[in-house]
Amino acid sequence: MRLAPAVPGTVEGENERPAWFWLLLWCLFVLGVQPWSSRVAAPQGTTGSTNSIAKGLLLGAVFLVALAATKPGFRTRVNPSSWLYVMYVLFASGTAFLLAEPMGPLTRLARFLIGLLLVFLLWRPLVRVPERLVRAHLWAHLLLAATVVMSLAYAPSEAWRPLRSLGNGYRLQGVIIPMLPPRVGEVGAILLGLALIGWFSRKLATLPAVTLIGLGGVLVAASRTRTSAAAVAFGLVIALVITRKTWTGRLLSFSVPALLGLAFLTIDSLRTWLLRGQGTQQISSLSGRTTSWQAVLEEKVSLQTAIIGHGLGNKRVLLRRGEGDIDVMAIDNSWLGLYWETGLLAVAIVAVALIVAWVSVLRAPTPYIRACGALLLGYVTAASLNESGLSDLSSMTVHLLVAAAICDADRLRRRQRVPAPQ
């Protein structure tokens, strides 16, 4: 008896799309979540993001193309951290209706949900083999770095942003794709970190690895972003520690930050870069960040506001200094910003998602994947204390989702290779 041919799309087979197609989709996705800023050419200010129509259209187009390219009956996998973020989106969507103006938060949450669904759609072609997603993430940041370099040729006068009230000198920013210096530093840090791990793990040849490491280092240095430098150093040290096989090697790994700290204290050029011409008061207040943090912690709010927050998108606090003196400052802390925007329950959900992601990293069997996951999560953990981003679809959230996805896929791959016990 001969069976009739299977209905197309109902059997599991290799995806017909070439690898570059999914790589391009991921690059466009990362480009869409990057916080483009309309204040690039404006006077000095704190970091922020502009949810422009262009970003929304780009993200929607990437999602529709991925959906159209995915076969019917496709299989996917949702790792625990992604499930927790789905819970966060559902919780924040429910509480948004209790706000006076829910449309703004609901629009941002819809964008967040589209981003999560896109990651789910890309399971088979990109995430299932974690090395593919790491490579795609590296290429995406190389694309962003290239736009910053081209900005120097396109508009050199606009590419250098004066520090003004935050110190002396200039900082590199993006112009072709508007990015403030902290975002340029983040792009350079991720590029440097992934390329360095790829080189040590022999996933990248020496010449391209050195080129990428050099480019990432230049972006971090030229943007003069201390948060990105500290965060990538923390991520690299954690990656080094958890991939060492002996306790001696793990203990020796902690000598790396000690040597870096000694270098910044003794080398004049590094110390000048670190201080940025700031005084003791500016350094101790983290360029004024602690002022907004204190305002958030001391603000008297109702129980309902403490639970559901002020609404997604409210990343700034209004400060009243004296009679008639009003100032607005950004909450450059992901956890305080998360509390301010979506409340204490949301803080708990996202914190558990980060912890679960760290557990996935520690359990990843492949050293290369474990190191990449540790780098990304280490960066997010350190940078979240000095930057906002974990409350909605941002570059920082994508780093967390990528780390959780590659380590979960790596563990699943190892489990499928090992035969089940009889």
GROMACS .gro file of N, CA, C and O in nm, residues 226-329:
model
  416
  226ARG      N    1   3.114   5.503   3.081
  226ARG     CA    2   3.171   5.424   3.189
  226ARG      C    3   3.083   5.305   3.225
  226ARG      O    4   3.132   5.199   3.263
  227THR      N    5   2.951   5.322   3.213
  227THR     CA    6   2.861   5.211   3.245
  227THR      C    7   2.886   5.092   3.154
  227THR      O    8   2.895   4.977   3.201
  228SER      N    9   2.897   5.116   3.024
  228SER     CA   10   2.920   5.006   2.929
  228SER      C   11   3.055   4.940   2.954
  228SER      O   12   3.066   4.817   2.948
  229ALA      N   13   3.158   5.020   2.983
  229ALA     CA   14   3.291   4.963   3.008
  229ALA      C   15   3.288   4.874   3.133
  229ALA      O   16   3.342   4.763   3.132
  230ALA      N   17   3.226   4.922   3.240
  230ALA     CA   18   3.219   4.843   3.363
  230ALA      C   19   3.132   4.719   3.344
  230ALA      O   20   3.165   4.611   3.393
  231ALA      N   21   3.020   4.733   3.271
  231ALA     CA   22   2.928   4.622   3.253
  231ALA      C   23   2.990   4.510   3.169
  231ALA      O   24   2.976   4.392   3.201
  232VAL      N   25   3.059   4.546   3.059
  232VAL     CA   26   3.120   4.441   2.977
  232VAL      C   27   3.237   4.377   3.050
  232VAL      O   28   3.261   4.255   3.035
  233ALA      N   29   3.310   4.454   3.130
  233ALA     CA   30   3.418   4.395   3.209
  233ALA      C   31   3.361   4.295   3.310
  233ALA      O   32   3.416   4.185   3.328
  234PHE      N   33   3.251   4.332   3.374
  234PHE     CA   34   3.185   4.240   3.468
  234PHE      C   35   3.138   4.114   3.397
  234PHE      O   36   3.159   4.002   3.447
  235GLY      N   37   3.076   4.130   3.280
  235GLY     CA   38   3.029   4.014   3.206
  235GLY      C   39   3.141   3.922   3.163
  235GLY      O   40   3.129   3.799   3.170
  236LEU      N   41   3.253   3.979   3.119
  236LEU     CA   42   3.366   3.897   3.077
  236LEU      C   43   3.429   3.822   3.194
  236LEU      O   44   3.469   3.706   3.180
  237VAL      N   45   3.436   3.888   3.310
  237VAL     CA   46   3.493   3.821   3.427
  237VAL      C   47   3.403   3.705   3.469
  237VAL      O   48   3.452   3.594   3.498
  238ILE      N   49   3.272   3.726   3.471
  238ILE     CA   50   3.179   3.618   3.506
  238ILE      C   51   3.190   3.504   3.406
  238ILE      O   52   3.190   3.386   3.443
  239ALA      N   53   3.198   3.538   3.276
  239ALA     CA   54   3.214   3.434   3.173
  239ALA      C   55   3.343   3.356   3.194
  239ALA      O   56   3.346   3.233   3.177
  240LEU      N   57   3.449   3.424   3.233
  240LEU     CA   58   3.577   3.357   3.258
  240LEU      C   59   3.567   3.265   3.380
  240LEU      O   60   3.617   3.152   3.378
  241VAL      N   61   3.500   3.314   3.483
  241VAL     CA   62   3.490   3.236   3.607
  241VAL      C   63   3.412   3.108   3.586
  241VAL      O   64   3.454   2.999   3.627
  242ILE      N   65   3.297   3.115   3.521
  242ILE     CA   66   3.211   2.997   3.510
  242ILE      C   67   3.255   2.899   3.403
  242ILE      O   68   3.200   2.788   3.394
  243THR      N   69   3.353   2.936   3.321
  243THR     CA   70   3.403   2.842   3.221
  243THR      C   71   3.535   2.778   3.263
  243THR      O   72   3.586   2.690   3.192
  244ARG      N   73   3.593   2.822   3.373
  244ARG     CA   74   3.714   2.758   3.425
  244ARG      C   75   3.677   2.624   3.490
  244ARG      O   76   3.577   2.615   3.561
  245LYS      N   77   3.760   2.524   3.471
  245LYS     CA   78   3.729   2.391   3.521
  245LYS      C   79   3.779   2.366   3.663
  245LYS      O   80   3.732   2.276   3.731
  246THR      N   81   3.876   2.444   3.706
  246THR     CA   82   3.932   2.423   3.839
  246THR      C   83   3.906   2.546   3.926
  246THR      O   84   3.889   2.658   3.877
  247TRP      N   85   3.907   2.524   4.058
  247TRP     CA   86   3.887   2.634   4.150
  247TRP      C   87   4.004   2.732   4.145
  247TRP      O   88   3.987   2.852   4.165
  248THR      N   89   4.123   2.679   4.116
  248THR     CA   90   4.239   2.768   4.104
  248THR      C   91   4.219   2.866   3.988
  248THR      O   92   4.245   2.986   4.001
  249GLY      N   93   4.174   2.813   3.875
  249GLY     CA   94   4.148   2.900   3.760
  249GLY      C   95   4.039   3.001   3.788
  249GLY      O   96   4.046   3.117   3.745
  250ARG      N   97   3.936   2.961   3.862
  250ARG     CA   98   3.827   3.053   3.894
  250ARG      C   99   3.875   3.164   3.987
  250ARG      O  100   3.837   3.281   3.971
  251LEU      N  101   3.958   3.129   4.084
  251LEU     CA  102   4.011   3.232   4.175
  251LEU      C  103   4.104   3.327   4.103
  251LEU      O  104   4.103   3.448   4.127
  252LEU      N  105   4.186   3.272   4.011
  252LEU     CA  106   4.276   3.358   3.935
  252LEU      C  107   4.200   3.454   3.843
  252LEU      O  108   4.252   3.560   3.807
  253SER      N  109   4.077   3.415   3.806
  253SER     CA  110   3.997   3.501   3.719
  253SER      C  111   3.967   3.636   3.784
  253SER      O  112   3.950   3.737   3.717
  254PHE      N  113   3.960   3.635   3.918
  254PHE     CA  114   3.928   3.761   3.988
  254PHE      C  115   4.046   3.857   3.988
  254PHE      O  116   4.031   3.973   4.030
  255SER      N  117   4.162   3.810   3.943
  255SER     CA  118   4.275   3.902   3.933
  255SER      C  119   4.258   3.999   3.817
  255SER      O  120   4.321   4.105   3.814
  256VAL      N  121   4.172   3.963   3.720
  256VAL     CA  122   4.150   4.050   3.603
  256VAL      C  123   4.091   4.184   3.644
  256VAL      O  124   4.144   4.290   3.608
  257PRO      N  125   3.978   4.188   3.721
  257PRO     CA  126   3.927   4.320   3.761
  257PRO      C  127   4.023   4.396   3.851
  257PRO      O  128   4.026   4.520   3.847
  258ALA      N  129   4.101   4.324   3.931
  258ALA     CA  130   4.198   4.393   4.017
  258ALA      C  131   4.305   4.463   3.933
  258ALA      O  132   4.341   4.578   3.960
  259LEU      N  133   4.352   4.396   3.827
  259LEU     CA  134   4.451   4.458   3.739
  259LEU      C  135   4.392   4.575   3.661
  259LEU      O  136   4.458   4.677   3.640
  260LEU      N  137   4.265   4.562   3.620
  260LEU     CA  138   4.200   4.672   3.550
  260LEU      C  139   4.185   4.794   3.641
  260LEU      O  140   4.211   4.908   3.600
  261GLY      N  141   4.144   4.769   3.766
  261GLY     CA  142   4.132   4.879   3.860
  261GLY      C  143   4.265   4.947   3.887
  261GLY      O  144   4.273   5.070   3.894
  262LEU      N  145   4.372   4.867   3.896
  262LEU     CA  146   4.505   4.923   3.917
  262LEU      C  147   4.549   5.007   3.798
  262LEU      O  148   4.610   5.114   3.813
  263ALA      N  149   4.514   4.960   3.676
  263ALA     CA  150   4.551   5.035   3.556
  263ALA      C  151   4.481   5.171   3.552
  263ALA      O  152   4.542   5.273   3.518
  264PHE      N  153   4.352   5.175   3.588
  264PHE     CA  154   4.279   5.302   3.587
  264PHE      C  155   4.329   5.398   3.695
  264PHE      O  156   4.317   5.519   3.681
  265LEU      N  157   4.386   5.345   3.801
  265LEU     CA  158   4.437   5.430   3.909
  265LEU      C  159   4.576   5.484   3.878
  265LEU      O  160   4.612   5.593   3.925
  266THR      N  161   4.655   5.411   3.801
  266THR     CA  162   4.796   5.448   3.782
  266THR      C  163   4.825   5.511   3.646
  266THR      O  164   4.921   5.588   3.634
  267ILE      N  165   4.747   5.481   3.544
  267ILE     CA  166   4.772   5.535   3.410
  267ILE      C  167   4.691   5.663   3.393
  267ILE      O  168   4.568   5.663   3.404
  268ASP      N  169   4.759   5.773   3.365
  268ASP     CA  170   4.694   5.904   3.360
  268ASP      C  171   4.585   5.912   3.254
  268ASP      O  172   4.478   5.969   3.278
  269SER      N  173   4.612   5.858   3.135
  269SER     CA  174   4.514   5.868   3.027
  269SER      C  175   4.385   5.793   3.062
  269SER      O  176   4.275   5.841   3.033
  270LEU      N  177   4.400   5.676   3.125
  270LEU     CA  178   4.281   5.600   3.166
  270LEU      C  179   4.206   5.672   3.277
  270LEU      O  180   4.083   5.674   3.279
  271ARG      N  181   4.280   5.732   3.370
  271ARG     CA  182   4.215   5.804   3.480
  271ARG      C  183   4.142   5.929   3.427
  271ARG      O  184   4.031   5.960   3.471
  272THR      N  185   4.202   5.996   3.329
  272THR     CA  186   4.136   6.111   3.268
  272THR      C  187   4.008   6.070   3.198
  272THR      O  188   3.904   6.137   3.205
  273TRP      N  189   4.013   5.957   3.125
  273TRP     CA  190   3.893   5.905   3.057
  273TRP      C  191   3.784   5.871   3.158
  273TRP      O  192   3.666   5.898   3.136
  274LEU      N  193   3.824   5.813   3.270
  274LEU     CA  194   3.727   5.771   3.371
  274LEU      C  195   3.661   5.890   3.440
  274LEU      O  196   3.540   5.892   3.461
  275LEU      N  197   3.740   5.993   3.471
  275LEU     CA  198   3.686   6.108   3.544
  275LEU      C  199   3.606   6.202   3.454
  275LEU      O  200   3.513   6.269   3.501
  276ARG      N  201   3.641   6.212   3.327
  276ARG     CA  202   3.572   6.297   3.230
  276ARG      C  203   3.565   6.443   3.276
  276ARG      O  204   3.470   6.515   3.246
  277GLY      N  205   3.662   6.486   3.353
  277GLY     CA  206   3.665   6.624   3.398
  277GLY      C  207   3.562   6.657   3.505
  277GLY      O  208   3.538   6.775   3.534
  278GLN      N  209   3.502   6.556   3.566
  278GLN     CA  210   3.401   6.579   3.668
  278GLN      C  211   3.463   6.597   3.806
  278GLN      O  212   3.571   6.543   3.835
  279GLY      N  213   3.391   6.670   3.890
  279GLY     CA  214   3.436   6.690   4.026
  279GLY      C  215   3.391   6.576   4.116
  279GLY      O  216   3.320   6.484   4.074
  280THR      N  217   3.430   6.585   4.243
  280THR     CA  218   3.397   6.479   4.339
  280THR      C  219   3.246   6.464   4.356
  280THR      O  220   3.194   6.352   4.365
  281GLN      N  221   3.173   6.575   4.359
  281GLN     CA  222   3.029   6.570   4.380
  281GLN      C  223   2.959   6.502   4.262
  281GLN      O  224   2.868   6.421   4.282
  282GLN      N  225   3.000   6.533   4.138
  282GLN     CA  226   2.938   6.471   4.022
  282GLN      C  227   2.966   6.321   4.016
  282GLN      O  228   2.879   6.242   3.981
  283ILE      N  229   3.089   6.283   4.052
  283ILE     CA  230   3.122   6.141   4.050
  283ILE      C  231   3.047   6.065   4.158
  283ILE      O  232   2.993   5.956   4.135
  284SER      N  233   3.039   6.121   4.278
  284SER     CA  234   2.971   6.054   4.388
  284SER      C  235   2.820   6.042   4.364
  284SER      O  236   2.756   5.948   4.412
  285SER      N  237   2.764   6.137   4.288
  285SER     CA  238   2.621   6.130   4.257
  285SER      C  239   2.593   6.058   4.126
  285SER      O  240   2.479   6.060   4.078
  286LEU      N  241   2.698   5.996   4.067
  286LEU     CA  242   2.685   5.924   3.940
  286LEU      C  243   2.622   6.014   3.833
  286LEU      O  244   2.523   5.980   3.769
  287SER      N  245   2.685   6.130   3.814
  287SER     CA  246   2.640   6.230   3.716
  287SER      C  247   2.496   6.275   3.742
  287SER      O  248   2.420   6.303   3.649
  288GLY      N  249   2.458   6.283   3.870
  288GLY     CA  250   2.326   6.332   3.907
  288GLY      C  251   2.219   6.225   3.916
  288GLY      O  252   2.104   6.254   3.951
  289ARG      N  253   2.253   6.100   3.886
  289ARG     CA  254   2.152   5.994   3.887
  289ARG      C  255   2.092   5.973   4.026
  289ARG      O  256   1.972   5.946   4.039
  290THR      N  257   2.173   5.981   4.128
  290THR     CA  258   2.123   5.952   4.263
  290THR      C  259   2.015   6.051   4.306
  290THR      O  260   1.935   6.021   4.394
  291THR      N  261   2.012   6.168   4.243
  291THR     CA  262   1.907   6.266   4.276
  291THR      C  263   1.770   6.213   4.237
  291THR      O  264   1.674   6.219   4.316
  292SER      N  265   1.759   6.160   4.115
  292SER     CA  266   1.631   6.104   4.072
  292SER      C  267   1.599   5.976   4.148
  292SER      O  268   1.482   5.948   4.178
  293TRP      N  269   1.700   5.896   4.179
  293TRP     CA  270   1.675   5.774   4.256
  293TRP      C  271   1.617   5.807   4.393
  293TRP      O  272   1.523   5.742   4.439
  294GLN      N  273   1.674   5.906   4.458
  294GLN     CA  274   1.624   5.945   4.589
  294GLN      C  275   1.481   5.997   4.579
  294GLN      O  276   1.398   5.970   4.666
  295ALA      N  277   1.452   6.070   4.472
  295ALA     CA  278   1.315   6.121   4.454
  295ALA      C  279   1.216   6.008   4.437
  295ALA      O  280   1.104   6.014   4.490
  296VAL      N  281   1.255   5.902   4.364
  296VAL     CA  282   1.166   5.787   4.346
  296VAL      C  283   1.140   5.717   4.479
  296VAL      O  284   1.027   5.682   4.513
  297LEU      N  285   1.246   5.696   4.556
  297LEU     CA  286   1.233   5.624   4.682
  297LEU      C  287   1.156   5.703   4.786
  297LEU      O  288   1.088   5.645   4.871
  298GLU      N  289   1.166   5.835   4.781
  298GLU     CA  290   1.100   5.918   4.883
  298GLU      C  291   0.960   5.963   4.842
  298GLU      O  292   0.889   6.021   4.923
  299GLU      N  293   0.921   5.938   4.718
  299GLU     CA  294   0.789   5.979   4.671
  299GLU      C  295   0.680   5.902   4.745
  299GLU      O  296   0.683   5.778   4.754
  300LYS      N  297   0.582   5.974   4.799
  300LYS     CA  298   0.470   5.911   4.869
  300LYS      C  299   0.361   5.878   4.768
  300LYS      O  300   0.305   5.967   4.705
  301VAL      N  301   0.335   5.749   4.751
  301VAL     CA  302   0.235   5.703   4.654
  301VAL      C  303   0.132   5.618   4.724
  301VAL      O  304   0.155   5.565   4.834
  302SER      N  305   0.016   5.604   4.659
  302SER     CA  306  -0.090   5.519   4.713
  302SER      C  307  -0.053   5.372   4.695
  302SER      O  308   0.039   5.337   4.619
  303LEU      N  309  -0.125   5.284   4.762
  303LEU     CA  310  -0.100   5.141   4.750
  303LEU      C  311  -0.122   5.093   4.607
  303LEU      O  312  -0.044   5.012   4.556
  304GLN      N  313  -0.225   5.147   4.543
  304GLN     CA  314  -0.252   5.107   4.404
  304GLN      C  315  -0.137   5.147   4.312
  304GLN      O  316  -0.093   5.067   4.229
  305THR      N  317  -0.087   5.269   4.328
  305THR     CA  318   0.024   5.314   4.245
  305THR      C  319   0.150   5.233   4.272
  305THR      O  320   0.226   5.202   4.180
  306ALA      N  321   0.173   5.195   4.399
  306ALA     CA  322   0.289   5.114   4.431
  306ALA      C  323   0.282   4.977   4.364
  306ALA      O  324   0.384   4.919   4.327
  307ILE      N  325   0.160   4.926   4.345
  307ILE     CA  326   0.143   4.792   4.287
  307ILE      C  327   0.146   4.797   4.135
  307ILE      O  328   0.209   4.713   4.071
  308ILE      N  329   0.079   4.897   4.074
  308ILE     CA  330   0.067   4.899   3.928
  308ILE      C  331   0.152   5.007   3.863
  308ILE      O  332   0.167   5.009   3.741
  309GLY      N  333   0.211   5.098   3.941
  309GLY     CA  334   0.299   5.199   3.885
  309GLY      C  335   0.226   5.318   3.825
  309GLY      O  336   0.102   5.328   3.832
  310HIS      N  337   0.304   5.408   3.764
  310HIS     CA  338   0.250   5.530   3.705
  310HIS      C  339   0.216   5.513   3.557
  310HIS      O  340   0.166   5.606   3.494
  311GLY      N  341   0.247   5.399   3.499
  311GLY     CA  342   0.220   5.377   3.358
  311GLY      C  343   0.348   5.360   3.278
  311GLY      O  344   0.444   5.433   3.298
  312LEU      N  345   0.349   5.263   3.188
  312LEU     CA  346   0.468   5.236   3.108
  312LEU      C  347   0.501   5.357   3.021
  312LEU      O  348   0.413   5.414   2.956
  313GLY      N  349   0.626   5.396   3.021
  313GLY     CA  350   0.669   5.512   2.946
  313GLY      C  351   0.703   5.630   3.034
  313GLY      O  352   0.768   5.726   2.989
  314ASN      N  353   0.662   5.627   3.161
  314ASN     CA  354   0.695   5.734   3.256
  314ASN      C  355   0.831   5.706   3.319
  314ASN      O  356   0.841   5.654   3.430
  315LYS      N  357   0.936   5.737   3.245
  315LYS     CA  358   1.072   5.708   3.290
  315LYS      C  359   1.139   5.828   3.356
  315LYS      O  360   1.259   5.828   3.378
  316ARG      N  361   1.062   5.933   3.388
  316ARG     CA  362   1.119   6.054   3.444
  316ARG      C  363   1.042   6.096   3.568
  316ARG      O  364   0.924   6.064   3.583
  317VAL      N  365   1.110   6.166   3.657
  317VAL     CA  366   1.047   6.218   3.778
  317VAL      C  367   1.054   6.370   3.775
  317VAL      O  368   1.148   6.430   3.721
  318LEU      N  369   0.952   6.431   3.832
  318LEU     CA  370   0.944   6.577   3.841
  318LEU      C  371   0.999   6.621   3.975
  318LEU      O  372   0.951   6.579   4.080
  319LEU      N  373   1.103   6.703   3.970
  319LEU     CA  374   1.167   6.750   4.092
  319LEU      C  375   1.136   6.897   4.112
  319LEU      O  376   1.148   6.978   4.019
  320ARG      N  377   1.096   6.932   4.234
  320ARG     CA  378   1.071   7.071   4.269
  320ARG      C  379   1.178   7.116   4.368
  320ARG      O  380   1.187   7.063   4.478
  321ARG      N  381   1.259   7.210   4.323
  321ARG     CA  382   1.369   7.258   4.405
  321ARG      C  383   1.345   7.405   4.439
  321ARG      O  384   1.369   7.494   4.358
  322GLY      N  385   1.293   7.428   4.556
  322GLY     CA  386   1.267   7.566   4.595
  322GLY      C  387   1.137   7.615   4.533
  322GLY      O  388   1.059   7.541   4.474
  323GLU      N  389   1.112   7.742   4.544
  323GLU     CA  390   0.987   7.800   4.497
  323GLU      C  391   0.992   7.824   4.346
  323GLU      O  392   1.069   7.906   4.297
  324GLY      N  393   0.909   7.749   4.275
  324GLY     CA  394   0.899   7.767   4.131
  324GLY      C  395   1.012   7.704   4.051
  324GLY      O  396   1.014   7.716   3.929
  325ASP      N  397   1.106   7.637   4.114
  325ASP     CA  398   1.219   7.576   4.043
  325ASP      C  399   1.185   7.430   4.016
  325ASP      O  400   1.183   7.348   4.107
  326ILE      N  401   1.156   7.398   3.890
  326ILE     CA  402   1.111   7.264   3.853
  326ILE      C  403   1.210   7.204   3.754
  326ILE      O  404   1.256   7.270   3.662
  327ASP      N  405   1.241   7.076   3.776
  327ASP     CA  406   1.333   7.005   3.688
  327ASP      C  407   1.277   6.865   3.664
  327ASP      O  408   1.207   6.810   3.748
  328VAL      N  409   1.305   6.811   3.545
  328VAL     CA  410   1.262   6.675   3.511
  328VAL      C  411   1.387   6.592   3.487
  328VAL      O  412   1.472   6.631   3.407
  329MET      N  413   1.399   6.478   3.557
  329MET     CA  414   1.518   6.395   3.544
  329MET      C  415   1.478   6.252   3.511
  329MET      O  416   1.376   6.202   3.558
   0.00000   0.00000   0.00000
